[in-house]
CSV table of C-alpha atoms in Angstrom, one decimal:
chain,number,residue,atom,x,y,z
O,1353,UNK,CA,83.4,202.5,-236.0
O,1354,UNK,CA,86.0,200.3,-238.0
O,1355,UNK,CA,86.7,196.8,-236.8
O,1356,UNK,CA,90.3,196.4,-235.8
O,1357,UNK,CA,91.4,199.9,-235.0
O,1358,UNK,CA,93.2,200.5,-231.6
O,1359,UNK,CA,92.0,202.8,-229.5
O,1360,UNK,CA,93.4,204.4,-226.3
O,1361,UNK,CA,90.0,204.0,-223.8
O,1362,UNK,CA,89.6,201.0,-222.0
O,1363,UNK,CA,86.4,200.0,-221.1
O,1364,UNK,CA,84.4,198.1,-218.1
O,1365,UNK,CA,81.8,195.7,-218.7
O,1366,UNK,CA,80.1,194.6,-215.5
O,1367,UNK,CA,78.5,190.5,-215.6
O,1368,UNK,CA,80.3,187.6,-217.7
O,1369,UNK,CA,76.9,186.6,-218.7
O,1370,UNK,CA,75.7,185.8,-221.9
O,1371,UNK,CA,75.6,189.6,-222.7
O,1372,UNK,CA,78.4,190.6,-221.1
O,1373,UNK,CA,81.0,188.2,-223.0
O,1374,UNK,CA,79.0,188.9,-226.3
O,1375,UNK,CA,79.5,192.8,-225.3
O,1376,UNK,CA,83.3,192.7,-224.4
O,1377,UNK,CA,84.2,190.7,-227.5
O,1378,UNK,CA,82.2,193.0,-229.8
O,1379,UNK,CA,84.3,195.7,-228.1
O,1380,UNK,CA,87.7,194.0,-228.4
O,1381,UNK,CA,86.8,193.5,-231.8
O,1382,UNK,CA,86.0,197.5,-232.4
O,1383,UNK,CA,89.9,197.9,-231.0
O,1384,UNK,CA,88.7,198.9,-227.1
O,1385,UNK,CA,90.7,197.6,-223.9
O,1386,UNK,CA,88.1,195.8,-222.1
O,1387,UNK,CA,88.0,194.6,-218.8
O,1388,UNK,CA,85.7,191.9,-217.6
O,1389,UNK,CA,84.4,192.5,-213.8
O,1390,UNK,CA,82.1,189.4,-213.0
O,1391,UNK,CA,81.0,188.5,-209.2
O,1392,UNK,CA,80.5,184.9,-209.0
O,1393,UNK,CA,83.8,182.3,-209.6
O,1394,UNK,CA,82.8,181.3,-213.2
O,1395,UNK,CA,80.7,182.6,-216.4
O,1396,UNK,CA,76.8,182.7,-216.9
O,1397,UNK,CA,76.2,182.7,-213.4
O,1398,UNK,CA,73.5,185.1,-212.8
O,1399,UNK,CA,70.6,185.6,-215.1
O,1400,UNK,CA,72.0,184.4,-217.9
O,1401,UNK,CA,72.0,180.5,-215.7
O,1402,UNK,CA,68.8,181.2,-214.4
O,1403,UNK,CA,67.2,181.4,-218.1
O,1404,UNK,CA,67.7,177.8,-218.4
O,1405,UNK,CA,70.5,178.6,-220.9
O,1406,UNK,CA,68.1,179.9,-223.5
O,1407,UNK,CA,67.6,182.6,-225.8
O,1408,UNK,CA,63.5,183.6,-226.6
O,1409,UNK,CA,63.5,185.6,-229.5
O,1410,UNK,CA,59.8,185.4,-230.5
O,1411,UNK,CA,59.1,185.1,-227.0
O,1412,UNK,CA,58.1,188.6,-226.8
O,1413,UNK,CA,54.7,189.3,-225.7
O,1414,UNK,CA,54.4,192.7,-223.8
O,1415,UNK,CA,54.1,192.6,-219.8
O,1416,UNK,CA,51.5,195.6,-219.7
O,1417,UNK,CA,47.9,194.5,-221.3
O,1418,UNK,CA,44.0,194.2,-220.4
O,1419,UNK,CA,44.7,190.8,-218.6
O,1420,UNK,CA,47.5,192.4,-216.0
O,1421,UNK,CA,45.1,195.5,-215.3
O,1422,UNK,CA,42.6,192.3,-214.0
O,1423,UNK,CA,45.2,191.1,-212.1
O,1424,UNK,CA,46.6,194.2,-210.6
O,1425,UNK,CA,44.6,193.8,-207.2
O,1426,UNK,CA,46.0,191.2,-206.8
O,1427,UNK,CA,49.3,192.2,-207.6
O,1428,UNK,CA,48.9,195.0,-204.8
O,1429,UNK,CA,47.5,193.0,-202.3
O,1430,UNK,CA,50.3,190.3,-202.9
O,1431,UNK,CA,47.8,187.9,-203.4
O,1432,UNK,CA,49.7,186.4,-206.4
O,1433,UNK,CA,53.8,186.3,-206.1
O,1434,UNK,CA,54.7,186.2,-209.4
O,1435,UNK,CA,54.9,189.7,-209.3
O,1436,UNK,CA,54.6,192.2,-206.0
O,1437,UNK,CA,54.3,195.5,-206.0
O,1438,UNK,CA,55.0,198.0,-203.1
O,1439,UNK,CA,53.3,201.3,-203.6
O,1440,UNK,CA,55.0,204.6,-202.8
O,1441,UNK,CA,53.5,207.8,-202.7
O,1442,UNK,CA,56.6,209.5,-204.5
O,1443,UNK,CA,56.6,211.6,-207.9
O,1444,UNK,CA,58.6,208.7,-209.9
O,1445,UNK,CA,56.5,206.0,-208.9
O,1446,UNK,CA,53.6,207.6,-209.7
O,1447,UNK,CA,54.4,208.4,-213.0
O,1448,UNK,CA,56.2,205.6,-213.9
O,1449,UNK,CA,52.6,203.6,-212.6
O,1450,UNK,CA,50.5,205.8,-215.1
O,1451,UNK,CA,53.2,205.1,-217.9
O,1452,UNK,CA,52.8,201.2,-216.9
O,1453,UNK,CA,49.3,201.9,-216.9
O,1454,UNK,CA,48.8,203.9,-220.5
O,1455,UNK,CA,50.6,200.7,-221.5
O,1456,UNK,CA,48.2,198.0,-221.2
O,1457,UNK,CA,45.8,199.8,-223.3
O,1458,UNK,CA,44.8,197.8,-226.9
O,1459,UNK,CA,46.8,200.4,-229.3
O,1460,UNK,CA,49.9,200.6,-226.8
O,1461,UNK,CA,49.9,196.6,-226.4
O,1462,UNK,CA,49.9,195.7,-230.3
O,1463,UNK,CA,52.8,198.6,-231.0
O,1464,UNK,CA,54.8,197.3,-227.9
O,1465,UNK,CA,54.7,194.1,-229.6
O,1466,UNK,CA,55.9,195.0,-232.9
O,1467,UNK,CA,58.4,196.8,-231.3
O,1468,UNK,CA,59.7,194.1,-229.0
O,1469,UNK,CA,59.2,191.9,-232.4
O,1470,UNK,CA,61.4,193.8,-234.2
O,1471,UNK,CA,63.7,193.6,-231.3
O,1472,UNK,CA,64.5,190.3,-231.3
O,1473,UNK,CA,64.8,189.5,-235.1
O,1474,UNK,CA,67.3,192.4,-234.7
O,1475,UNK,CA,68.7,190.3,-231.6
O,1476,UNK,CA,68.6,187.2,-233.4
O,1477,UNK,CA,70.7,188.5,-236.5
O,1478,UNK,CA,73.0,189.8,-234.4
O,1479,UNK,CA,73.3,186.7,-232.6
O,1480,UNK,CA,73.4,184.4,-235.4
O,1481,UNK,CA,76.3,186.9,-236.8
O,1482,UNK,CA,77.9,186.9,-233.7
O,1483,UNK,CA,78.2,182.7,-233.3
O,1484,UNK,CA,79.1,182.5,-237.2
O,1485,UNK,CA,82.4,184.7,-236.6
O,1486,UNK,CA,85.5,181.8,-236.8
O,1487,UNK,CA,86.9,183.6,-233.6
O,1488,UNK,CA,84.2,182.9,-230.9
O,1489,UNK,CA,84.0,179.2,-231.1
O,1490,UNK,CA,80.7,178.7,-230.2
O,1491,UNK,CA,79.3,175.3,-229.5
O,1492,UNK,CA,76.2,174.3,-231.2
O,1493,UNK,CA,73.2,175.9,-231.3
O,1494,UNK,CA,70.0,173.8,-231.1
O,1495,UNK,CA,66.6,175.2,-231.6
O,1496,UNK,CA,64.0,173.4,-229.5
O,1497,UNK,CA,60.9,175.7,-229.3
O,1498,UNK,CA,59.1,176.7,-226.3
O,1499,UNK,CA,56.1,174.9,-224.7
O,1500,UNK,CA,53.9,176.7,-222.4
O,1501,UNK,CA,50.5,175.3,-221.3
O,1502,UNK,CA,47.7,177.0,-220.8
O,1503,UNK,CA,44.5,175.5,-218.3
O,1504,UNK,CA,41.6,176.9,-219.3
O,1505,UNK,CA,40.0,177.6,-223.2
O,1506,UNK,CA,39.7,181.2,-222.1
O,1507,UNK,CA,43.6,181.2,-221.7
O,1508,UNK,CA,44.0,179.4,-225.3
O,1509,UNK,CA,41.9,181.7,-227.3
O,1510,UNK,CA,43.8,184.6,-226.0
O,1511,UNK,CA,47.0,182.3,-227.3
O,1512,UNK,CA,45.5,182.2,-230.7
O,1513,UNK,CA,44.9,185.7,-230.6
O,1514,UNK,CA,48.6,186.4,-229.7
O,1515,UNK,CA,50.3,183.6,-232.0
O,1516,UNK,CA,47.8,185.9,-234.7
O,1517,UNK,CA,49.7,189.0,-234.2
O,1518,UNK,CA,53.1,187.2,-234.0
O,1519,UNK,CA,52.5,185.8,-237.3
O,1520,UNK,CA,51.3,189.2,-239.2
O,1521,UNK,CA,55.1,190.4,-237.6
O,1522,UNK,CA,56.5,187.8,-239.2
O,1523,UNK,CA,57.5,185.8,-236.6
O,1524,UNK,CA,56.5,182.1,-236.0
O,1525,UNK,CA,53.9,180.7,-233.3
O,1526,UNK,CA,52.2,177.8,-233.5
O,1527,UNK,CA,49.1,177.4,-231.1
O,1528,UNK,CA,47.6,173.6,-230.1
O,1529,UNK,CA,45.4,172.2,-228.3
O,1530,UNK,CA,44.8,169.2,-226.4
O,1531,UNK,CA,43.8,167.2,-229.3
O,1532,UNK,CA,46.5,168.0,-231.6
């Protein structure tokens, strides 16, 4: 598609989030009519607000893996409401369960993170493309890194093990522990 070009279709992008501005002015720029449809009285109100304002790039790691299977009692019994699940016996639930499941394995957790890794240095190029362009007037971007603590050393090794992978992807990770 060449930048620039009018075209005849307009198009509707739903949510004046963070993706739906980027996505309309990438659109406008392609030549397209766009019209912005956004609930709430003012931008970023949804989850674009409730991400604390933040992008996670490297912030990747796969939902489905040996420590969620653990967990998944729990999860069922909504013992734990961080996630809550509500079983149906239905075809699509089912299979989409098996799918979820088939996930967590080893081999499926190390190539759906490499996949989301390559996601998000794909994201952040884009990104970094789209604040550099003269006509979005983006404010400053900071980069503050993200902390998350762990409680136990069970929990920490498992973070080595993670920041490992992240680093043979290429991506950064830096693992502490109370003494550093």
């Amino acid at each position: 598609m060449a930048q620039g070009r009018k075209r005849a279709e307009t198009i509707c992008v739903l949510g004046a989030g963070v993706v739906g501005i980027s996505t309309a002015f990438t659109l406008s720029r392609y030549g397209y009519k766009v019209i912005v449809v956004e609930k709430n009285a003012d931008l970023a109100q949804g989850a674009s607000q409730a991400n604390v304002s933040q992008f996670s790039y490297s912030y990747v790691v796969p939902c489905g893996n040996l420590k969620l299977l653990r967990s998944l009692p729990n999860y069922l019994l909504c013992l734990d409401h961080s996630i809550q699940l509500r079983p149906k016996l239905s075809g699509h639930y089912l299979s989409w369960g098996l799918s979820f499941l088939l996930n967590c394995l080893p081999e499926k957790e190390r190539e759906n993170l490499h996949a989301r890794a390559t996601l998000s240095q794909t994201s952040a190029e884009a990104f970094e493309a789209f604040i550099a362009d003269p006509a979005v007037k983006a404010p400053p971007i900071q980069s503050k890194g993200k902390l998350v603590l762990v409680p136990r050393r069970q929990e920490l090794e498992a973070a080595r093990s993670t920041r490992d992978q992240f680093l043979s992807l290429g991506l950064e990770r830096e693992v502490l522990d109370r003494d550093q």
